[in-house]
Coordinates of C-alpha atoms and ligand atoms in Angstrom, one line a residue:
X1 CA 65.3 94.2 88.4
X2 CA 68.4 92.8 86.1
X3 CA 70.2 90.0 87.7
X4 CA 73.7 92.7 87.0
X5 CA 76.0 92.4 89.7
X6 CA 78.7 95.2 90.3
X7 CA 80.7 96.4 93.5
X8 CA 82.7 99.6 94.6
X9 CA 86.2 97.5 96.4
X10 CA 88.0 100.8 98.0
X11 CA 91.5 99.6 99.8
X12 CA 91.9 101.8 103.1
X13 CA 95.0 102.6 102.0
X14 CA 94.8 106.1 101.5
X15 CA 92.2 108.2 101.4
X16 CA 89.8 108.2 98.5
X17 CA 90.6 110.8 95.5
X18 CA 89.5 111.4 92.0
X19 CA 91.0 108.5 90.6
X20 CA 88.7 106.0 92.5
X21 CA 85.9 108.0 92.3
X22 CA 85.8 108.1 88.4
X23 CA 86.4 104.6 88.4
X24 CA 83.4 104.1 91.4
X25 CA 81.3 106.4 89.5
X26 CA 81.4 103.9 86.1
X27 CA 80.9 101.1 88.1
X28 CA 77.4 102.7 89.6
X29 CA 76.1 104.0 86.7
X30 CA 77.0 100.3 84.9
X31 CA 74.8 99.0 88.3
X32 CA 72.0 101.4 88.3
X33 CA 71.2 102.5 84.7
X34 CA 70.0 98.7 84.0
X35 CA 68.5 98.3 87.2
X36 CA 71.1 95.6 88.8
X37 CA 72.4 95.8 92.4
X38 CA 75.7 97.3 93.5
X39 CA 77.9 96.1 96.8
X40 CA 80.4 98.0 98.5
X41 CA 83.4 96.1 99.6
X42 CA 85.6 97.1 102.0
X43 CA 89.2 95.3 101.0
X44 CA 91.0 95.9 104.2
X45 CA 93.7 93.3 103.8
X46 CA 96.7 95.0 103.1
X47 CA 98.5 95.3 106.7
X48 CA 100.2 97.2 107.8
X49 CA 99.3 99.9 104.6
X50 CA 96.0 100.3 105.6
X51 CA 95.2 103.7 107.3
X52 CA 93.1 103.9 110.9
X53 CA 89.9 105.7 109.7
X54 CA 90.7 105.6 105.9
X55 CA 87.1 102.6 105.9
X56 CA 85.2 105.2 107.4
X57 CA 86.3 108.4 105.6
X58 CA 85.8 106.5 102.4
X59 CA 82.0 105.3 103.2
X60 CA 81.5 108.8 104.3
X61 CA 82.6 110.6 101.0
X62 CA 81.2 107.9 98.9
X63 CA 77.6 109.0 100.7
X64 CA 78.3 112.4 100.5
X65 CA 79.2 112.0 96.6
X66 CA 75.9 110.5 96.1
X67 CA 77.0 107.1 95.9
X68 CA 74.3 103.9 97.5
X69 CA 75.1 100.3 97.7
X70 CA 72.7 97.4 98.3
X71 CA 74.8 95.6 100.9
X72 CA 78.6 96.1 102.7
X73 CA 81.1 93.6 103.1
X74 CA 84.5 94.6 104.8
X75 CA 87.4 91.7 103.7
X76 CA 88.4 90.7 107.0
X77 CA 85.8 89.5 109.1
X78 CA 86.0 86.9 105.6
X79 CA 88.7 85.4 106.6
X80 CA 87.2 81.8 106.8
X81 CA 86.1 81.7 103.3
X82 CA 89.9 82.5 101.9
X83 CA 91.0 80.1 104.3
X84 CA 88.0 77.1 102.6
X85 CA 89.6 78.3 99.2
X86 CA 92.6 77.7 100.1
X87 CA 92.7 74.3 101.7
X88 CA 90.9 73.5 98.1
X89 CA 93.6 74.3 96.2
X90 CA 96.2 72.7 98.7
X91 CA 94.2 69.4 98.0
X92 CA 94.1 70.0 94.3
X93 CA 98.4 70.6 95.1
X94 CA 97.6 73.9 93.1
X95 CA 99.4 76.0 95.7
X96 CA 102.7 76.5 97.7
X97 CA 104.7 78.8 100.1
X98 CA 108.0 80.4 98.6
X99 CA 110.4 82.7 100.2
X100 CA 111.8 84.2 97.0
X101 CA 112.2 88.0 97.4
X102 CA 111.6 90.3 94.4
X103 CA 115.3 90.4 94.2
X104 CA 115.6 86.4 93.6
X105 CA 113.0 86.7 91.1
X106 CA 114.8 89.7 89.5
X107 CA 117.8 87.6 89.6
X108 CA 116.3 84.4 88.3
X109 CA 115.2 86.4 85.1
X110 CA 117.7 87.3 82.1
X111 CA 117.7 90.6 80.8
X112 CA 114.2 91.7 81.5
X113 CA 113.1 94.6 79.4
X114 CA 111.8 97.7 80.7
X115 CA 108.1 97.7 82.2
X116 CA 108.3 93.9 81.3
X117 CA 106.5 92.0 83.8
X118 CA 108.7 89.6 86.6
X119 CA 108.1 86.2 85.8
X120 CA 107.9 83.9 88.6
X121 CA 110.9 80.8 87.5
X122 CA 108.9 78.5 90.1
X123 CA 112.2 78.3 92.5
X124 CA 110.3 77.3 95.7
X125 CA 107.9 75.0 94.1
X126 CA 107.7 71.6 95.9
X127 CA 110.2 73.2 98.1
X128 CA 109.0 73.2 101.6
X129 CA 106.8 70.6 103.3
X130 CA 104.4 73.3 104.7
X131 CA 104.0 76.9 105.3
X132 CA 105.8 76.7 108.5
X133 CA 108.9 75.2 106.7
X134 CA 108.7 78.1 105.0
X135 CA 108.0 81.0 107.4
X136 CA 111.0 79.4 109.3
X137 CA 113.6 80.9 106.4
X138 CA 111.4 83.8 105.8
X139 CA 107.6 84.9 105.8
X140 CA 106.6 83.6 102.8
X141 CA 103.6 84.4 100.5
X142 CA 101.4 81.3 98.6
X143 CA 101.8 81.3 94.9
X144 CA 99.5 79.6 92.6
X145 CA 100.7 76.4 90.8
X146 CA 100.2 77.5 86.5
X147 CA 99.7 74.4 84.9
X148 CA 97.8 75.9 82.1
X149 CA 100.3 76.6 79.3
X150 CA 98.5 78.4 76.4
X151 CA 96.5 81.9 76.0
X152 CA 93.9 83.3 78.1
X153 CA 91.5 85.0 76.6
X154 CA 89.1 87.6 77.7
X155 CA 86.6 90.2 76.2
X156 CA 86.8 93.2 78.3
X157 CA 83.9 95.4 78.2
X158 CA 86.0 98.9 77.6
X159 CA 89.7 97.8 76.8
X160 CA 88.6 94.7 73.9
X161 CA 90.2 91.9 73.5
X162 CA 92.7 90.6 75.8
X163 CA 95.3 87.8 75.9
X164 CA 98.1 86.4 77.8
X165 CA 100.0 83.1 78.7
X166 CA 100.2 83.3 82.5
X167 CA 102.8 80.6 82.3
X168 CA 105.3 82.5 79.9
X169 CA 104.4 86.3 81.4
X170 CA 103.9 85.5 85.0
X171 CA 104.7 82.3 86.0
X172 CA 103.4 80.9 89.2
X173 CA 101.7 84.4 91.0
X174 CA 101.0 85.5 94.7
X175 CA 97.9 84.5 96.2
X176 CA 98.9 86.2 99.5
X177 CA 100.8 86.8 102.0
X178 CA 98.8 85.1 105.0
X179 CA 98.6 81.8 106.3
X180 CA 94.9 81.9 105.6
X181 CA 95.5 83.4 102.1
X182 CA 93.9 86.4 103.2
X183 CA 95.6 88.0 101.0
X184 CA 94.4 90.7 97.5
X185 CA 94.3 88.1 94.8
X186 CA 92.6 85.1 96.5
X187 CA 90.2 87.2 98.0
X188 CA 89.3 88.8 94.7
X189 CA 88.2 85.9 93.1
X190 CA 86.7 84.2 95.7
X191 CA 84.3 87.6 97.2
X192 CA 83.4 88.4 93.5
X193 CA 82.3 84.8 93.2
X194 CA 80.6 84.3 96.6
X195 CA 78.6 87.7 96.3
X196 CA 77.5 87.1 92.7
X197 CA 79.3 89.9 91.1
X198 CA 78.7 90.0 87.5
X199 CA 80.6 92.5 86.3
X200 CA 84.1 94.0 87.8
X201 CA 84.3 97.6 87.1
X202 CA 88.5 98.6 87.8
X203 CA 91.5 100.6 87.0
X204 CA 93.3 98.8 84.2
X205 CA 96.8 98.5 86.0
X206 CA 95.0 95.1 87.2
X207 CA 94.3 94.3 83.6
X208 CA 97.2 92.2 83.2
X209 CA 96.6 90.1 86.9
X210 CA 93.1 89.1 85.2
X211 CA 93.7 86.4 83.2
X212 CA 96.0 85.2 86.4
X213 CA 92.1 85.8 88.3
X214 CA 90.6 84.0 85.5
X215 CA 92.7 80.8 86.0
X216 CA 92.2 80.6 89.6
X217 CA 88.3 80.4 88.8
X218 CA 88.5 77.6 87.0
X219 CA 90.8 75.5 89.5
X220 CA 87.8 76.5 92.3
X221 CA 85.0 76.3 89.9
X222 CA 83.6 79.2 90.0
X223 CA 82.3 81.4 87.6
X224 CA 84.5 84.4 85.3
X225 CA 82.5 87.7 85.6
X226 CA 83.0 90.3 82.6
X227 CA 85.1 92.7 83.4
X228 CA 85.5 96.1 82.7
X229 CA 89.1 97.9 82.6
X230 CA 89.1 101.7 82.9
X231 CA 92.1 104.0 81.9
X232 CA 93.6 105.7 84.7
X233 CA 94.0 108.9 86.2
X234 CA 97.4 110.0 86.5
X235 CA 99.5 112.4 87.1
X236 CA 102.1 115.0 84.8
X237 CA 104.4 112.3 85.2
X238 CA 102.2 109.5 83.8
X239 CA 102.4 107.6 87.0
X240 CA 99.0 106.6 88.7
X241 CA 97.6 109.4 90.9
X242 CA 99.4 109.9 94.5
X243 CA 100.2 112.1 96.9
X244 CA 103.3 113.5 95.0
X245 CA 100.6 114.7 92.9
X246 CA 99.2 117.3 94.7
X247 CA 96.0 117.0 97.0
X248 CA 93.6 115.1 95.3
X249 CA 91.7 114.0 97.8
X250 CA 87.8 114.1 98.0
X251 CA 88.1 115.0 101.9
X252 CA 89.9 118.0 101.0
X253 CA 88.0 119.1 98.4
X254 CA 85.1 118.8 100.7
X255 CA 86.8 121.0 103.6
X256 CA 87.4 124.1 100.6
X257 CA 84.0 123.9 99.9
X258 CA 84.0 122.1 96.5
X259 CA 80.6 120.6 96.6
X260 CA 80.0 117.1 95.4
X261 CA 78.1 118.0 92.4
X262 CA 81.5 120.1 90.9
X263 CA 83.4 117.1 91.5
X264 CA 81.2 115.0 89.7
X265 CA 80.5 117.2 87.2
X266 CA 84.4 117.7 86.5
X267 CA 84.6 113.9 86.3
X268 CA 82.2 113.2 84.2
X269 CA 83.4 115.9 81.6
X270 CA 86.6 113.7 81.9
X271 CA 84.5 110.4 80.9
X272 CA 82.7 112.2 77.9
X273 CA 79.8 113.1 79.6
X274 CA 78.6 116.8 80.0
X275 CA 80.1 120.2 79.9
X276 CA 81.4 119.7 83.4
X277 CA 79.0 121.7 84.8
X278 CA 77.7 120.6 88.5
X279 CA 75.4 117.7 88.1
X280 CA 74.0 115.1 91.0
X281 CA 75.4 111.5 90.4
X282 CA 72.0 110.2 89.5
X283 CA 71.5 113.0 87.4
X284 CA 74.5 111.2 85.0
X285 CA 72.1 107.9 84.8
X286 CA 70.4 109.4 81.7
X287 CA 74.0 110.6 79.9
X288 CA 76.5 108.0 80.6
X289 CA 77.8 106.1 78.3
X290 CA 81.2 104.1 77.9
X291 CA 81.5 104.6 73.8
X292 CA 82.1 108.3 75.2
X293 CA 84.9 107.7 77.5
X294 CA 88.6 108.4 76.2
X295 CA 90.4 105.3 76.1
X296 CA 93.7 107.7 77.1
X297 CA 95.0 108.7 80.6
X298 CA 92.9 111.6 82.3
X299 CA 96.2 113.7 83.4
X300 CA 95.7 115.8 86.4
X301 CA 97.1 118.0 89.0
X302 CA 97.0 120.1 91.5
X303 CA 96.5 123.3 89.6
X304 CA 94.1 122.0 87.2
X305 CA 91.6 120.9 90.1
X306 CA 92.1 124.3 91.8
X307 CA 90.3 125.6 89.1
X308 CA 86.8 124.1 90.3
X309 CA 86.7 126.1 93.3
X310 CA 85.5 128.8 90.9
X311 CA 82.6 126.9 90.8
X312 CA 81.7 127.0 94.4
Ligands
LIG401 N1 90.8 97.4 96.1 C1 91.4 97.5 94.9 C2 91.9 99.0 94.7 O1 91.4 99.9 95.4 C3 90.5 97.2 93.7 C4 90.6 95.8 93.3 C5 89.6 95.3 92.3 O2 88.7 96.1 91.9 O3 89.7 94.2 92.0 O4 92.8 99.2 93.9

């Protein structure tokens, strides 16, 4: 047994569709091929976008897809360990609540380019007394005090090389939205940390939040896993895959009679592996590689996924 690490973190946001499961598939095969353990984490924090019985759907088409974890956490009955985190880095004075709305942000920055990310100008910091100062103006979110000018660095197991200065591109970032920073980004770092993740298998849209996550390990001490950035699946208009995009979902592929073995099959062709003939997950552990998978966008829609029924 390796001492490898790795996690499946589905948001019940939505239901589950090819574009987590191609991510979910690398991050298993990464898990099993060397023998290392794999957790499934529910991350459930994202009121009120999470879906009623979008959790259980996804557990249920992960098992149907072939996919087993070694142990399940679900993000909010963790509340007290975001909350331990936090009061740390309100003693360190690493954090504060701001009201600023994306529009005072917006406003705050000259000129910003296309696709160029908002940089936080730090307007609330040593603002407000405490977060009920703050929540009395507006319900504010906790941002992380940068101190650290200069480059991050990171070595990411698919994209390379990666730098960035959080202070010039980001500035002070979110933690969360919660008085408990129950919240995406602080629960991140501190669940990868806490159940010994050693490698983070994800879309690359959260590349550039990493070196953000890599910053806030070192203020709590803990330790940076390696992390793995996959290209996306998107749709015909290059945009990450939604519901505009057609019916992607792994539910409703089940109800035409795709089996799981198609889907997988289809994906894997996508990743480099196979002809994309029907093949068990597990039957992938043998083939998979990551020097095989594209580093482009896997552009899909509706009509091109139609095309698998044939194989029913
Ligand atoms: N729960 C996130 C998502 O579904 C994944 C976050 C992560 O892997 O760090 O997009």
């Amino acid at each position: 047994m390796s001492g490898y690490v790795g996690r499946l973190a589905p948001s019940p946001t939505g239901a589950l569709h090819i574009g987590n499961v191609r991510t979910f598939m690398v991050a298993w095969l990464r898990a099993r091929a060397c023998g290392g353990r794999i957790l499934l984490r529910m991350e459930d924090l994202d009121h009120p976008r999470d879906k009623p019985g979008a959790a259980a759907q996804a557990i249920d088409d992960l098992r149907w897809l072939g996919f087993d974890w070694d142990a399940e956490y679900v993000q909010s009955a963790r509340r007290p360990f975001y909350r331990a985190a936090l009061d740390r880095l309100k003693r360190a004075g690493l954090v504060y609540p701001c009201v600023c709305s994306r529009r005072d942000v917006e406003n705050a920055q000259s000129a910003p380019h296309a696709g160029e990310q908002l940089r936080y100008p730090g307007t609330c910091r040593g603002r407000f007394a405490s977060w009920e100062a703050a929540a009395a103006i507006r319900p504010p979110c906790w941002r992380f005090l940068v101190q650290d000018h200069g480059t991050v660095r990171l070595e990411d197991a698919f994209a390379g090389e990666y730098m960035q200065d959080v202070a010039e591109t980001l500035g002070d970032f979110p933690l969360a939205r919660d008085v408990d920073g129950a919240g995406y980004t602080l629960a991140v770092v501190v669940d990868d940390a806490e159940m010994g993740v050693t490698e983070v298998v994800r879309g690359d849209d959260l590349l550039p939040a990493t070196p953000g996550h890599i910053l806030l390990q070192r203020a709590l001490g803990l330790p940076t896993p390696v992390y793995c950035h996959l290209p996306l699946v998107v749709g015909p208009d290059g945009r990450r895959l939604a519901k505009r995009h057609g019916d992607t979902r792994i539910a409703s592929y089940r109800a035409a009679g795709i089996t799981a073995e198609t889907i997988i099959g289809r994906i894997a062709a996508s990743c480099g592996w196979g002809d994309g003939s029907p093949v068990r997950l597990a039957e992938l552990l043998g083939e998979f590689s990551l020097d095989a998978m594209p580093h482009g966008i896997w552009v899909v829609d509706e009509s091109s996924t139609e095309r698998w029924k044939d194989d029913r």
